[in-house]
Every structure is written in C-alpha cells, then in structure tokens.
Coordinates of C-alpha atoms and ligand atoms in Angstrom, one line a residue:
M5 CA 10.2 -54.1 46.3
M6 CA 12.6 -51.4 48.2
F7 CA 13.6 -53.6 51.4
G8 CA 14.9 -56.6 49.0
P9 CA 18.3 -56.3 49.7
L10 CA 17.4 -54.6 53.2
F11 CA 15.8 -58.7 53.5
L12 CA 18.4 -60.2 52.2
M13 CA 21.2 -58.5 54.3
A14 CA 19.4 -59.1 57.3
L15 CA 19.4 -63.0 56.1
S16 CA 23.0 -63.4 55.7
L17 CA 24.1 -61.7 58.9
L18 CA 21.1 -63.8 60.9
Q19 CA 23.3 -67.3 59.2
V20 CA 26.3 -66.0 60.6
P21 CA 25.6 -67.7 63.7
L22 CA 23.7 -70.6 62.4
G23 CA 26.7 -71.7 61.1
D24 CA 29.7 -71.1 62.9
G25 CA 28.2 -72.3 66.0
Q26 CA 27.5 -76.1 64.4
G27 CA 25.3 -77.5 67.3
C28 CA 27.4 -75.6 69.7
L29 CA 25.1 -73.4 71.0
S30 CA 23.1 -73.4 73.4
K31 CA 19.2 -72.7 71.6
R32 CA 19.2 -70.0 75.2
S33 CA 21.8 -68.1 73.2
V34 CA 20.5 -68.3 70.0
L35 CA 17.2 -67.1 70.5
T36 CA 19.0 -63.3 72.0
T37 CA 21.3 -63.0 69.2
L38 CA 17.8 -63.7 67.4
R39 CA 16.4 -61.1 69.8
Q40 CA 18.8 -58.6 69.4
M41 CA 18.5 -59.2 65.0
Q42 CA 15.7 -58.4 64.7
K43 CA 15.5 -55.3 67.9
L44 CA 18.9 -54.3 65.1
L45 CA 16.7 -54.7 61.9
S46 CA 13.9 -52.7 63.4
S47 CA 16.1 -50.1 64.2
Q48 CA 17.7 -50.8 61.2
E49 CA 14.2 -50.0 59.2
A50 CA 12.7 -47.3 60.3
A51 CA 16.6 -45.5 60.0
Q52 CA 16.0 -46.8 55.7
L53 CA 12.7 -44.7 56.5
R54 CA 13.3 -42.1 57.9
G55 CA 16.1 -41.6 54.5
L56 CA 13.4 -42.5 52.6
R57 CA 11.4 -39.9 53.4
G58 CA 13.7 -37.0 53.4
L59 CA 15.0 -38.1 49.4
R60 CA 10.6 -37.9 48.7
K61 CA 10.6 -34.9 50.0
Q62 CA 13.6 -33.9 48.1
L63 CA 12.3 -35.4 45.2
T64 CA 9.1 -33.0 45.1
L65 CA 10.9 -29.9 46.3
L66 CA 13.3 -30.9 43.3
Q67 CA 10.3 -31.0 41.1
G68 CA 8.7 -28.5 42.1
N69 CA 11.1 -26.3 41.5
L70 CA 11.9 -27.6 37.9
H71 CA 7.6 -27.0 37.5
K72 CA 8.6 -23.4 37.8
Q73 CA 11.1 -22.4 36.1
A74 CA 9.0 -24.3 32.7
A75 CA 6.4 -21.9 34.5
W76 CA 8.2 -18.9 33.3
G77 CA 11.1 -19.5 31.5
N78 CA 10.1 -22.1 29.2
E79 CA 6.1 -22.9 28.9
T80 CA 4.5 -21.0 26.1
C81 CA 1.0 -21.4 23.9
P82 CA 1.1 -21.0 20.7
P83 CA 2.6 -17.5 18.7
L84 CA -1.3 -15.5 18.6
A85 CA -1.7 -13.5 14.8
A86 CA -3.8 -10.2 15.7
P87 CA -6.6 -9.7 13.6
S88 CA -6.8 -7.9 10.4
H89 CA -8.2 -4.5 10.2
G90 CA -7.1 -4.6 13.8
R91 CA -4.3 -4.7 16.5
K92 CA -3.1 -7.4 19.3
L93 CA -1.6 -5.6 22.3
G94 CA 1.1 -8.3 25.0
K95 CA 3.8 -9.8 23.3
K96 CA 3.8 -12.2 26.0
A97 CA 3.3 -16.0 26.0
G98 CA 3.5 -17.5 28.6
V99 CA 1.8 -19.3 30.9
G100 CA -0.2 -17.3 32.4
H101 CA 0.3 -13.8 30.0
E102 CA -2.5 -12.3 29.2
A103 CA -3.3 -11.1 25.2
H104 CA -6.2 -8.5 24.3
F105 CA -7.5 -6.8 20.8
L106 CA -7.8 -4.4 19.3
C107 CA -10.0 -3.2 16.0
D108 CA -8.9 -0.2 14.0
A109 CA -11.3 2.3 13.3
G110 CA -14.9 1.7 11.3
F111 CA -14.1 -2.4 12.8
Q112 CA -15.7 -4.1 15.4
L113 CA -14.1 -7.6 17.8
V114 CA -16.3 -10.3 17.1
G115 CA -14.7 -12.7 19.6
A116 CA -12.6 -12.9 23.4
E117 CA -11.3 -9.8 23.4
T118 CA -8.6 -11.2 26.1
R119 CA -7.6 -14.6 25.5
L120 CA -5.4 -16.0 28.4
C121 CA -2.4 -18.8 28.1
Q122 CA -3.5 -21.6 30.4
E123 CA -1.6 -24.0 32.6
N124 CA -1.5 -26.6 29.4
R125 CA 0.1 -24.0 27.0
T126 CA -3.2 -23.1 24.8
W127 CA -5.1 -19.6 24.8
S128 CA -8.5 -19.9 26.3
G129 CA -11.8 -18.3 24.1
Q130 CA -11.5 -17.6 19.8
Q131 CA -9.8 -15.5 18.0
P132 CA -11.5 -12.8 17.7
F133 CA -11.5 -11.0 13.8
C134 CA -12.3 -7.0 12.8
K135 CA -15.7 -7.0 11.5
G136 CA -16.5 -3.5 8.8
I137 CA -18.8 -1.5 11.0
D138 CA -22.3 -1.0 8.4
D139 CA -22.8 1.9 8.3
C140 CA -25.7 1.2 7.1
S141 CA -27.3 -0.7 9.6
G142 CA -29.2 2.5 11.4
Q143 CA -30.9 2.6 8.6
P144 CA -29.7 6.3 7.6
C145 CA -31.3 6.7 4.6
A146 CA -34.7 8.6 5.0
N147 CA -37.0 9.7 3.1
G148 CA -36.5 5.5 1.0
G149 CA -33.6 6.2 0.2
T150 CA -31.3 3.4 -0.5
C151 CA -28.0 3.3 1.4
V152 CA -24.6 2.0 0.0
D153 CA -22.5 0.6 3.0
E154 CA -18.3 1.9 2.3
V155 CA -15.3 1.6 4.3
Q156 CA -16.2 4.2 6.9
R157 CA -19.0 5.7 5.8
Y158 CA -22.3 5.3 4.2
V159 CA -24.1 7.4 0.9
C160 CA -27.8 7.5 0.4
L161 CA -29.7 7.3 -2.6
C162 CA -32.2 9.3 -2.1
P163 CA -35.1 8.7 -4.7
G164 CA -37.1 12.1 -6.9
G165 CA -38.0 14.8 -4.8
W166 CA -35.6 14.0 -2.2
T167 CA -31.8 15.0 -1.9
G168 CA -28.9 16.2 1.2
S169 CA -26.9 13.3 2.8
N170 CA -29.3 11.4 4.3
C171 CA -32.3 12.0 1.5
Q172 CA -34.0 14.4 4.4
T173 CA -34.5 17.6 2.2
P174 CA -37.1 17.8 -0.3
A175 CA -35.5 18.8 -4.2
A176 CA -36.3 22.1 -4.7
S177 CA -36.1 21.1 -8.9
Y178 CA -38.6 18.1 -7.7
W179 CA -41.1 19.7 -6.9
V180 CA -41.1 22.2 -9.8
S181 CA -41.1 19.4 -11.6
L182 CA -44.2 17.5 -10.7
S183 CA -45.7 20.9 -11.0
N184 CA -44.7 21.1 -14.4
N185 CA -46.6 18.7 -16.7
S186 CA -44.3 17.7 -18.5
F187 CA -42.3 15.6 -16.0
S188 CA -45.6 13.6 -15.3
R189 CA -48.5 11.7 -17.8
Q190 CA -50.7 9.7 -17.4
P191 CA -49.5 5.7 -18.6
R192 CA -50.1 3.8 -21.2
C193 CA -53.0 0.8 -20.4
A194 CA -53.7 -2.4 -21.6
E195 CA -56.9 -4.7 -21.5
N196 CA -54.9 -8.7 -22.0
A197 CA -56.7 -12.0 -23.4
Q198 CA -58.6 -12.3 -20.3
G199 CA -59.6 -8.5 -19.8
A200 CA -56.7 -7.9 -17.0
R201 CA -55.6 -4.0 -16.9
Q202 CA -51.6 -3.5 -17.6
C203 CA -50.0 0.1 -17.3
S204 CA -47.4 0.5 -18.0
C205 CA -44.5 3.6 -18.3
D206 CA -42.8 5.7 -20.7
A207 CA -38.7 5.1 -20.7
G208 CA -37.4 7.4 -18.2
F209 CA -40.9 7.2 -15.8
Q210 CA -41.9 4.8 -13.4
M211 CA -45.3 4.7 -11.7
R212 CA -46.0 6.7 -8.7
A213 CA -48.5 5.9 -6.1
G214 CA -52.0 7.0 -7.6
G215 CA -51.4 6.3 -10.6
L216 CA -49.1 8.5 -12.4
C217 CA -46.5 8.4 -14.3
Q218 CA -43.6 9.7 -12.3
D219 CA -40.0 11.3 -14.2
V220 CA -36.7 10.2 -13.4
D221 CA -33.9 12.3 -11.9
E222 CA -31.3 10.4 -13.3
C223 CA -28.9 13.4 -12.7
Q224 CA -30.1 12.8 -8.9
L225 CA -29.7 9.3 -8.7
F226 CA -26.9 8.8 -10.4
Q227 CA -24.9 12.1 -10.3
L228 CA -24.3 12.3 -6.2
S229 CA -21.6 9.5 -6.4
H230 CA -18.4 10.0 -8.3
Q231 CA -17.8 6.4 -9.4
N232 CA -21.4 6.0 -11.7
R233 CA -22.1 9.7 -12.4
I234 CA -22.8 10.0 -15.6
C235 CA -22.1 13.9 -16.2
V236 CA -18.1 15.0 -16.5
H237 CA -19.1 17.7 -15.2
S238 CA -22.8 19.3 -14.7
C239 CA -26.8 17.5 -15.4
V240 CA -30.5 19.1 -15.6
N241 CA -32.4 15.8 -15.7
L242 CA -35.5 16.9 -18.5
P243 CA -38.9 14.9 -18.4
G244 CA -38.8 11.0 -19.6
S245 CA -34.3 11.9 -19.3
Y246 CA -31.2 13.9 -18.7
R247 CA -28.4 16.5 -20.6
C248 CA -25.0 16.6 -19.7
V249 CA -24.0 20.0 -19.0
C250 CA -20.6 21.6 -19.7
P251 CA -18.8 25.0 -18.3
P252 CA -17.5 28.0 -20.9
G253 CA -15.0 27.1 -23.2
Y254 CA -16.3 23.7 -23.7
L255 CA -18.3 21.6 -25.4
L256 CA -20.4 18.7 -25.2
S257 CA -18.9 16.4 -27.1
P258 CA -21.2 13.4 -29.1
D259 CA -21.3 10.3 -26.4
Q260 CA -23.4 13.3 -24.9
N261 CA -21.6 12.5 -21.1
T262 CA -18.2 14.3 -21.7
C263 CA -16.5 17.8 -22.9
E264 CA -14.4 18.8 -25.4
D265 CA -12.2 21.9 -25.8
A266 CA -13.5 24.0 -27.6
D267 CA -10.4 25.6 -29.4
E268 CA -10.7 29.3 -29.3
C269 CA -6.9 30.0 -31.2
A270 CA -8.5 27.9 -34.1
E271 CA -11.6 29.0 -33.7
Q272 CA -10.5 33.2 -33.7
R273 CA -12.4 33.3 -30.8
H274 CA -10.5 34.7 -28.7
N275 CA -8.7 38.2 -27.5
C276 CA -5.1 37.9 -27.8
S277 CA -3.7 41.3 -29.1
R278 CA -1.8 42.2 -31.9
G279 CA 2.2 40.9 -31.5
E280 CA 0.5 37.9 -29.4
L281 CA 0.4 34.7 -29.3
C282 CA -3.3 32.7 -28.8
I283 CA -2.6 29.4 -26.6
N284 CA -5.6 27.1 -26.3
T285 CA -6.1 25.4 -23.2
F286 CA -7.7 22.7 -21.5
G287 CA -11.0 24.9 -21.2
G288 CA -9.6 28.7 -22.4
F289 CA -6.8 30.2 -24.2
Q290 CA -3.9 32.2 -23.2
C291 CA -1.8 35.3 -25.0
V292 CA 1.7 34.8 -24.8
R293 CA 4.6 36.7 -26.1
P294 CA 8.0 35.0 -25.9
E295 CA 10.7 38.1 -25.7
C296 CA 14.5 37.1 -26.6
P297 CA 16.6 38.1 -24.2
R298 CA 17.9 41.8 -23.8
P299 CA 21.9 42.5 -25.6
R300 CA 23.4 42.2 -22.4
H301 CA 27.4 41.5 -21.4
N302 CA 28.1 41.2 -26.0
T303 CA 25.7 38.6 -25.9
S304 CA 22.4 39.6 -27.8
Y305 CA 20.1 37.3 -29.5
V306 CA 17.4 37.3 -32.4
K307 CA 14.7 35.9 -33.0
T308 CA 14.7 33.8 -35.5
S309 CA 10.5 32.0 -35.8
A310 CA 7.9 32.9 -33.3
F311 CA 8.9 30.6 -30.6
Q312 CA 12.8 30.3 -31.0
C313 CA 15.6 33.3 -30.4
E314 CA 19.6 32.4 -31.7
R315 CA 22.3 34.2 -29.6
N316 CA 24.3 36.3 -32.6
P317 CA 28.0 35.4 -33.0
C318 CA 30.3 36.4 -29.9
P319 CA 33.4 39.5 -30.4
V320 CA 36.5 37.2 -30.1
E321 CA 37.4 38.2 -26.8
S322 CA 34.2 37.3 -24.6
Q323 CA 34.3 35.0 -22.8
A324 CA 30.9 35.9 -21.1
C325 CA 29.0 36.1 -24.7
R326 CA 30.5 32.0 -25.2
Q327 CA 29.4 31.2 -22.3
A328 CA 24.8 31.9 -22.9
A329 CA 22.9 29.9 -24.5
N330 CA 23.0 29.3 -28.2
S331 CA 19.6 29.2 -28.6
I332 CA 16.2 30.2 -26.6
S333 CA 12.9 28.3 -27.2
F334 CA 9.3 28.7 -25.8
H335 CA 7.2 25.7 -24.9
Y336 CA 3.1 26.4 -23.7
L337 CA 1.8 22.8 -22.4
P338 CA -1.2 23.3 -21.6
L339 CA -2.8 20.7 -19.0
P340 CA -5.7 19.3 -17.5
S341 CA -6.7 19.8 -13.5
N342 CA -5.0 16.9 -11.1
R343 CA -2.7 14.7 -14.1
T344 CA -1.9 10.8 -12.8
V345 CA 1.3 11.5 -12.3
P346 CA 4.6 10.2 -13.2
R347 CA 4.4 11.5 -16.4
V348 CA 6.9 13.0 -19.5
L349 CA 5.5 16.4 -20.8
F350 CA 8.3 17.5 -23.1
R351 CA 11.4 16.0 -24.5
M352 CA 14.6 17.2 -25.7
S353 CA 17.6 16.9 -28.1
T354 CA 19.7 18.0 -30.8
T355 CA 19.7 17.4 -34.4
R356 CA 23.5 18.5 -34.9
F357 CA 25.1 16.6 -32.5
L358 CA 29.1 17.1 -32.4
G359 CA 29.9 16.9 -28.6
D360 CA 30.1 13.9 -26.5
S361 CA 27.8 14.4 -24.7
L362 CA 24.9 16.0 -23.3
R363 CA 23.3 17.1 -20.3
F364 CA 20.9 18.1 -19.2
A365 CA 19.7 19.9 -16.4
I366 CA 16.3 22.2 -14.4
T367 CA 18.1 26.2 -14.0
G368 CA 14.8 27.3 -13.0
G369 CA 11.3 28.3 -12.5
Q370 CA 8.2 28.4 -10.1
G371 CA 6.5 25.3 -8.8
L372 CA 9.7 23.0 -9.1
G373 CA 8.5 20.5 -6.6
A374 CA 6.4 19.2 -9.1
F375 CA 9.0 18.2 -11.7
A376 CA 12.2 16.1 -12.5
V377 CA 14.3 16.1 -16.0
Q378 CA 15.8 11.9 -16.3
R379 CA 17.0 11.1 -19.6
S380 CA 15.5 8.6 -22.1
D381 CA 18.6 8.1 -23.4
R382 CA 21.8 8.9 -24.7
H383 CA 21.0 12.4 -26.7
T384 CA 16.8 12.4 -24.9
G385 CA 16.0 14.7 -22.0
E386 CA 12.6 14.4 -20.9
L387 CA 10.9 16.6 -18.4
V388 CA 7.9 15.2 -15.4
L389 CA 5.4 15.3 -14.0
T390 CA 6.3 14.3 -10.2
S391 CA 2.9 15.6 -8.7
P392 CA -0.6 16.7 -9.8
V393 CA -0.7 20.0 -10.5
P394 CA -4.7 21.1 -8.9
G395 CA -6.0 23.7 -10.9
P396 CA -6.0 26.7 -11.7
A397 CA -2.9 27.2 -11.9
T398 CA 0.3 28.4 -14.4
L399 CA 3.4 26.6 -13.8
E400 CA 7.0 27.7 -15.5
V401 CA 10.2 25.4 -15.5
Q402 CA 13.4 26.2 -18.0
L403 CA 14.9 23.3 -18.7
E404 CA 19.2 23.2 -20.6
M405 CA 21.0 20.8 -22.7
S406 CA 24.3 21.0 -22.4
E407 CA 26.5 20.0 -25.1
L408 CA 30.3 18.8 -24.4
S409 CA 33.8 17.4 -25.7
K410 CA 35.6 16.0 -23.2
K411 CA 34.2 18.2 -20.7
V412 CA 34.7 22.1 -22.4
L413 CA 30.9 23.0 -23.6
L414 CA 30.6 23.9 -27.0
G415 CA 26.3 24.6 -26.6
K416 CA 24.2 25.4 -24.3
H417 CA 19.9 25.5 -24.8
V418 CA 17.5 26.7 -23.5
F419 CA 13.6 25.6 -22.9
R420 CA 11.3 27.8 -20.9
I421 CA 8.4 25.4 -20.2
T422 CA 5.2 27.6 -19.2
A423 CA 2.5 25.0 -18.2
F424 CA -1.5 26.6 -17.9
I425 CA -3.4 24.4 -15.8
S426 CA -7.4 24.4 -16.1
P427 CA -9.7 24.5 -13.2
Y428 CA -11.7 21.1 -14.0
E429 CA -9.9 18.0 -14.5
F430 CA -11.1 17.7 -18.4
Ligands
LIG11 C1 11.2 -25.7 26.3 O1 10.7 -27.3 26.8 C2 10.7 -28.6 26.4 C3 10.7 -29.4 27.3 O2 9.7 -28.9 27.1 C4 12.3 -28.4 26.3 O3 12.0 -29.2 24.7 C5 13.0 -27.4 25.3 O4 14.2 -27.5 25.1 C6 13.4 -26.2 25.9 N1 13.7 -24.8 25.3 C7 14.1 -23.9 26.7 C8 13.8 -23.2 25.1 O5 13.9 -24.0 27.1
LIG12 C1 -6.9 -26.1 28.2 O1 -7.2 -26.1 30.2 C2 -8.6 -25.8 29.7 C3 -8.6 -24.9 30.4 O2 -8.6 -25.5 32.1 C4 -9.9 -26.5 29.1 O3 -11.1 -25.8 29.0 C5 -8.8 -26.8 27.8 O4 -9.9 -28.2 27.3 C6 -7.5 -27.6 27.8 N1 -7.2 -27.7 26.1 C7 -6.5 -29.0 26.1 C8 -6.0 -28.8 24.7 O5 -5.9 -29.6 26.6
LIG13 C1 -41.2 22.5 -17.6 O1 -40.4 21.5 -17.9 C2 -39.7 22.1 -19.7 C3 -38.5 21.2 -19.6 O2 -37.3 21.5 -18.7 C4 -39.0 23.7 -19.3 O3 -39.5 24.1 -21.0 C5 -41.1 23.9 -19.1 O4 -40.8 25.6 -19.7 C6 -41.2 24.0 -18.2 N1 -43.0 24.8 -17.6 C7 -43.0 25.4 -16.7 C8 -43.9 26.0 -16.5 O5 -41.9 25.0 -15.4
LIG14 C1 -10.2 38.4 -23.0 O1 -11.1 38.5 -22.5 C2 -10.9 37.3 -21.6 C3 -12.0 36.3 -21.0 O2 -12.4 35.3 -21.7 C4 -10.4 38.7 -20.2 O3 -10.9 38.0 -18.7 C5 -10.1 39.7 -20.8 O4 -10.1 41.1 -20.0 C6 -9.6 40.3 -21.8 N1 -8.8 40.5 -22.1 C7 -9.3 41.7 -23.5 C8 -7.7 42.9 -23.2 O5 -10.1 42.2 -23.4
LIG15 C1 33.3 43.2 -24.8 O1 33.5 42.6 -26.4 C2 34.9 43.5 -25.4 C3 35.7 43.6 -26.7 O2 35.4 43.1 -27.9 C4 35.8 43.5 -24.5 O3 36.7 44.3 -24.3 C5 34.8 43.1 -23.0 O4 35.7 42.6 -21.7 C6 33.1 42.5 -23.7 N1 32.8 42.7 -21.7 C7 32.7 40.9 -21.3 C8 31.8 42.3 -20.5 O5 33.0 40.3 -22.3
LIG16 C1 -6.7 14.2 -7.6 O1 -6.7 13.1 -8.4 C2 -7.0 11.9 -7.4 C3 -6.4 10.4 -7.5 O2 -7.5 10.8 -8.9 C4 -7.9 12.2 -6.4 O3 -8.2 11.1 -5.5 C5 -8.4 13.0 -6.1 O4 -9.6 14.0 -4.5 C6 -8.5 14.9 -7.3 N1 -7.6 15.9 -6.3 C7 -8.7 17.4 -6.3 C8 -7.9 18.2 -5.9 O5 -9.1 16.7 -6.8

C-alpha cells in the first residue's frame, strides 16, 4: 500500500518520452530510457526503504518513551485498603510498587503479606485480613476448665476443686468441702417402668465419677468474671447453694446478692461526740463540726442552723465587711467509689433574688480537677463531677454564688461542700 504513490510517479515519468516522441524515437533509444528509468526506480525504492526503516525506528523509540512515561507517572493499580485491626505499609500504587500488611497485637494476618502492582494494573494475590487470635486455641485451661476467649486474653472457668488463672491450683475450700459430708450426697435413684435405674442429684449438686452427688461451687463458677458475678462483694459456697457477704457497714439486701448501706447515724451506732454531727456515708459514717469563720475585719457570723452561718450587720464604714459573704452553708455528700461521670452533685440558687444576674464559681478546695461548675438556668448553678474518683477519699470544694445588679455586687453566698467517697463501688 505504501508503494502505491511511488508506482504512479514512475508510470507518469515513463509516459513523458513515449507521448512526446510518437514514432520519432528509435526502438534503441526507448530501451535506453527504460533502463535508465528502471535504475532510477530501484535507487528511489532503496532510499524510500531506508527512510521507512528510520521512521519505524523512531516510532518504536517514541512508543517506548510513551510507555515508560505512563509506567512512572500515571499507570497505577486501584487503591488498597488496610485490613481492619491492621495496617498497610507502602502508600504508592504505581506499577512495580509493593504494599505490605501488618495486624494489630492480638490479631494474625490471613492471606498475602505483600501485594505487587502488576504491569496490567492489578494487584497480585488476594486482599489479606486480620483474624483475632483465639487465645483458647492452645487449650490453656487445665483440669477440665472451660476457656472463654476474650480480646487479647482468655479466662478459665474452673470446675469444682480447681482454681488459679489456668485452673492449675487445687482449691482449698473444695477439698475442705469434699471432706465435709454436707457437700456430697447420695443421688436419688428410682427404677422406671422398664426396670432401668435412673439417678439424679438435688439442685446445686452434680453427679461425679463414682456416682456421688457433689456440690457445685457457684462462687468459683460465677465470681471470676466481672460481668457474671453473683455477689457484688464476696461469695461463700454452701452445700447446694451459696451466700453473698457484704463488708462491714453494709447489709445484705433482700435480693441476697447486693449490699445496702447501713445508716449508722439513724441507728445511733456512731461514736460522734456531743457538738458533732453524724453524716451517714456508704459503708460508714463521718463526724463533722461545721463552724462559722472567726470575726475578722469588722466581719462576724452567727450560726442560724446546724449547717448555716449568716453575716452580722456591717459597721457603716466597713468596705471589707460588705465584700464578705452574706451566708456560708455546709454540705456533705456521700458517694460510692468510682461513680460514672459527668454527674451533677449539687445545685445552688436563691429564693430572694433581688439583682439582675447571678454568677457561679469554684473558689477553693482540694481535688478540684474532678469538679466543674455550670449553669443549668438563669437562677441555678450546678456542681458537676467530671472524672471518676476512686475511694476511699474525701474531697472538698468551695462554691460562690454572687448576686449582681448592673454589675454591682449585692450579695455573696458561699457553699462549702465535702464529698465522702467510700472504698466500694456500692
Ligand atoms: C492517565 O492515563 C490515562 C490513559 O491511560 C489518561 O486518560 C489519563 O488522563 C491519565 N491521567 C493522568 C493524571 O495523567
Ligand atoms: C494480570 O497479570 C497477572 C500476571 O502478570 C495475571 O496473573 C493476572 O491474571 C492478570 N490480570 C488480569 C485482570 O488480566
Ligand atoms: C461442713 O459445712 C457446713 C456448711 O458450711 C458447716 O456448717 C459445718 O461446720 C462443716 N463441718 C465441718 C466438719 O467442717
Ligand atoms: C469511732 O469509731 C471509729 C470506727 O467506727 C474509730 O475509728 C474511731 O477511732 C472512733 N472514734 C472515737 C472518738 O472513739
Ligand atoms: C472597721 O470599722 C471601723 C469603723 O467602724 C473602720 O474605721 C475600720 O476601717 C474598719 N476596718 C476594716 C478593716 O474595714
Ligand atoms: C471505674 O469504673 C470503670 C468503668 O465503670 C472501670 O473500667 C474501672 O476499672 C473502675 N476503676 C476502679 C479503680 O474501680
């Protein structure tokens, strides 16, 4: 096809001498012309071929360059995601690049650790995933313990007689109970209509090798894991059952599993001295003696109730007295250990509101990091517990409520708050 135009050109050249010399040229001179034309043709042909070869070479070179450019600049594989609970290393997705995969602690990689972006812009291998390591796969619980797989750990539920994290330790109470007749019983057996003997154990007992019914240690079985525990405090195994026990200062509640605070103050089981006030706390009591500040800078207070002091009228000239708090009140808050937050502990407002605004602030105390003050409406401020506090602990915080009218202080009320945090979460 490429030779088409060349032929046409050669033919028209050939026609010129023929058309011009009609009958005038001899046969010989025509032959000579033809030979010359043939020579010309073949030299032209060779030159053309050389030119074509050069052209082809250049084209190939150009093509190669284009291909290279594409491979480095543009040709990429589709983006790869990191497996959940794992990571992907290698951000580049160009041809020839690799991506590597890793799993978080407690997980293992299933599938290709490395994937390569191939020439055809697809990733080699399959997308891997991270599988939680089954902590129970090694059968870590000895002596017939049941393994419960949790994230990055396991828990063994031990059968009666065994204790320890892997059920490897004989439980002293169990062997005591084995030697105590009341923890094992004869099964109840009966013959059915076909004459077969069927035996069963009382509730709270299970059949053991040897055909004896042995007590199920509910405390061992359920007290280990925090979610399933049967007693909020401690558990005592009994033949066929169990009993929950509460720490001193608590009574077992009617549900038999939780502990209720005993009110030592109401039951007169405190040893607070005369002049002290008894404050019931979770699991105990505290003796307190709220006292008004001593007279100072012409300012004095009088006790108006067990938990409140009011300022005496100020001398006409005393600026210091008029700046001092009009009232000081004392508040005692019993709290269980490690309460969830945020939690409103205390609200303050005034019934005799004369000004146009109220301002609330924390002005002192200990353990202040655990508290914040906020406004719940125009007339009410709230003390909020902002971080869980483990007990036992006593925290104090002083709050101030200022009443203003056109930014002039009308009056100030101080609240002294003491939180008694018990050692237990109940
Ligand atoms: C990448 O190459 C394709 C053709 O293969 C083209 O359509 C596209 O515009 C290029 N993208 C960039 C960013 O160069
Ligand atoms: C891409 O190339 C690889 C090897 O070069 C091949 O195994 C795979 O099947 C190809 N993928 C596609 C979609 O053509
Ligand atoms: C056997 O267990 C029961 C129930 O706990 C207990 O009252 C009794 O004192 C124990 N007897 C012996 C000999 O330990
Ligand atoms: C009061 O009783 C508590 C125990 O409940 C004891 O720690 C404290 O010393 C007693 N105080 C007095 C004054 O007896
Ligand atoms: C106390 O009051 C008297 C007048 O009654 C006054 O002169 C004095 O400056 C006041 N002291 C203070 C500390 O305000
Ligand atoms: C406090 O409570 C949180 C959640 O309720 C719990 O995870 C944490 O272990 C508790 N801390 C203590 C010291 O009891």
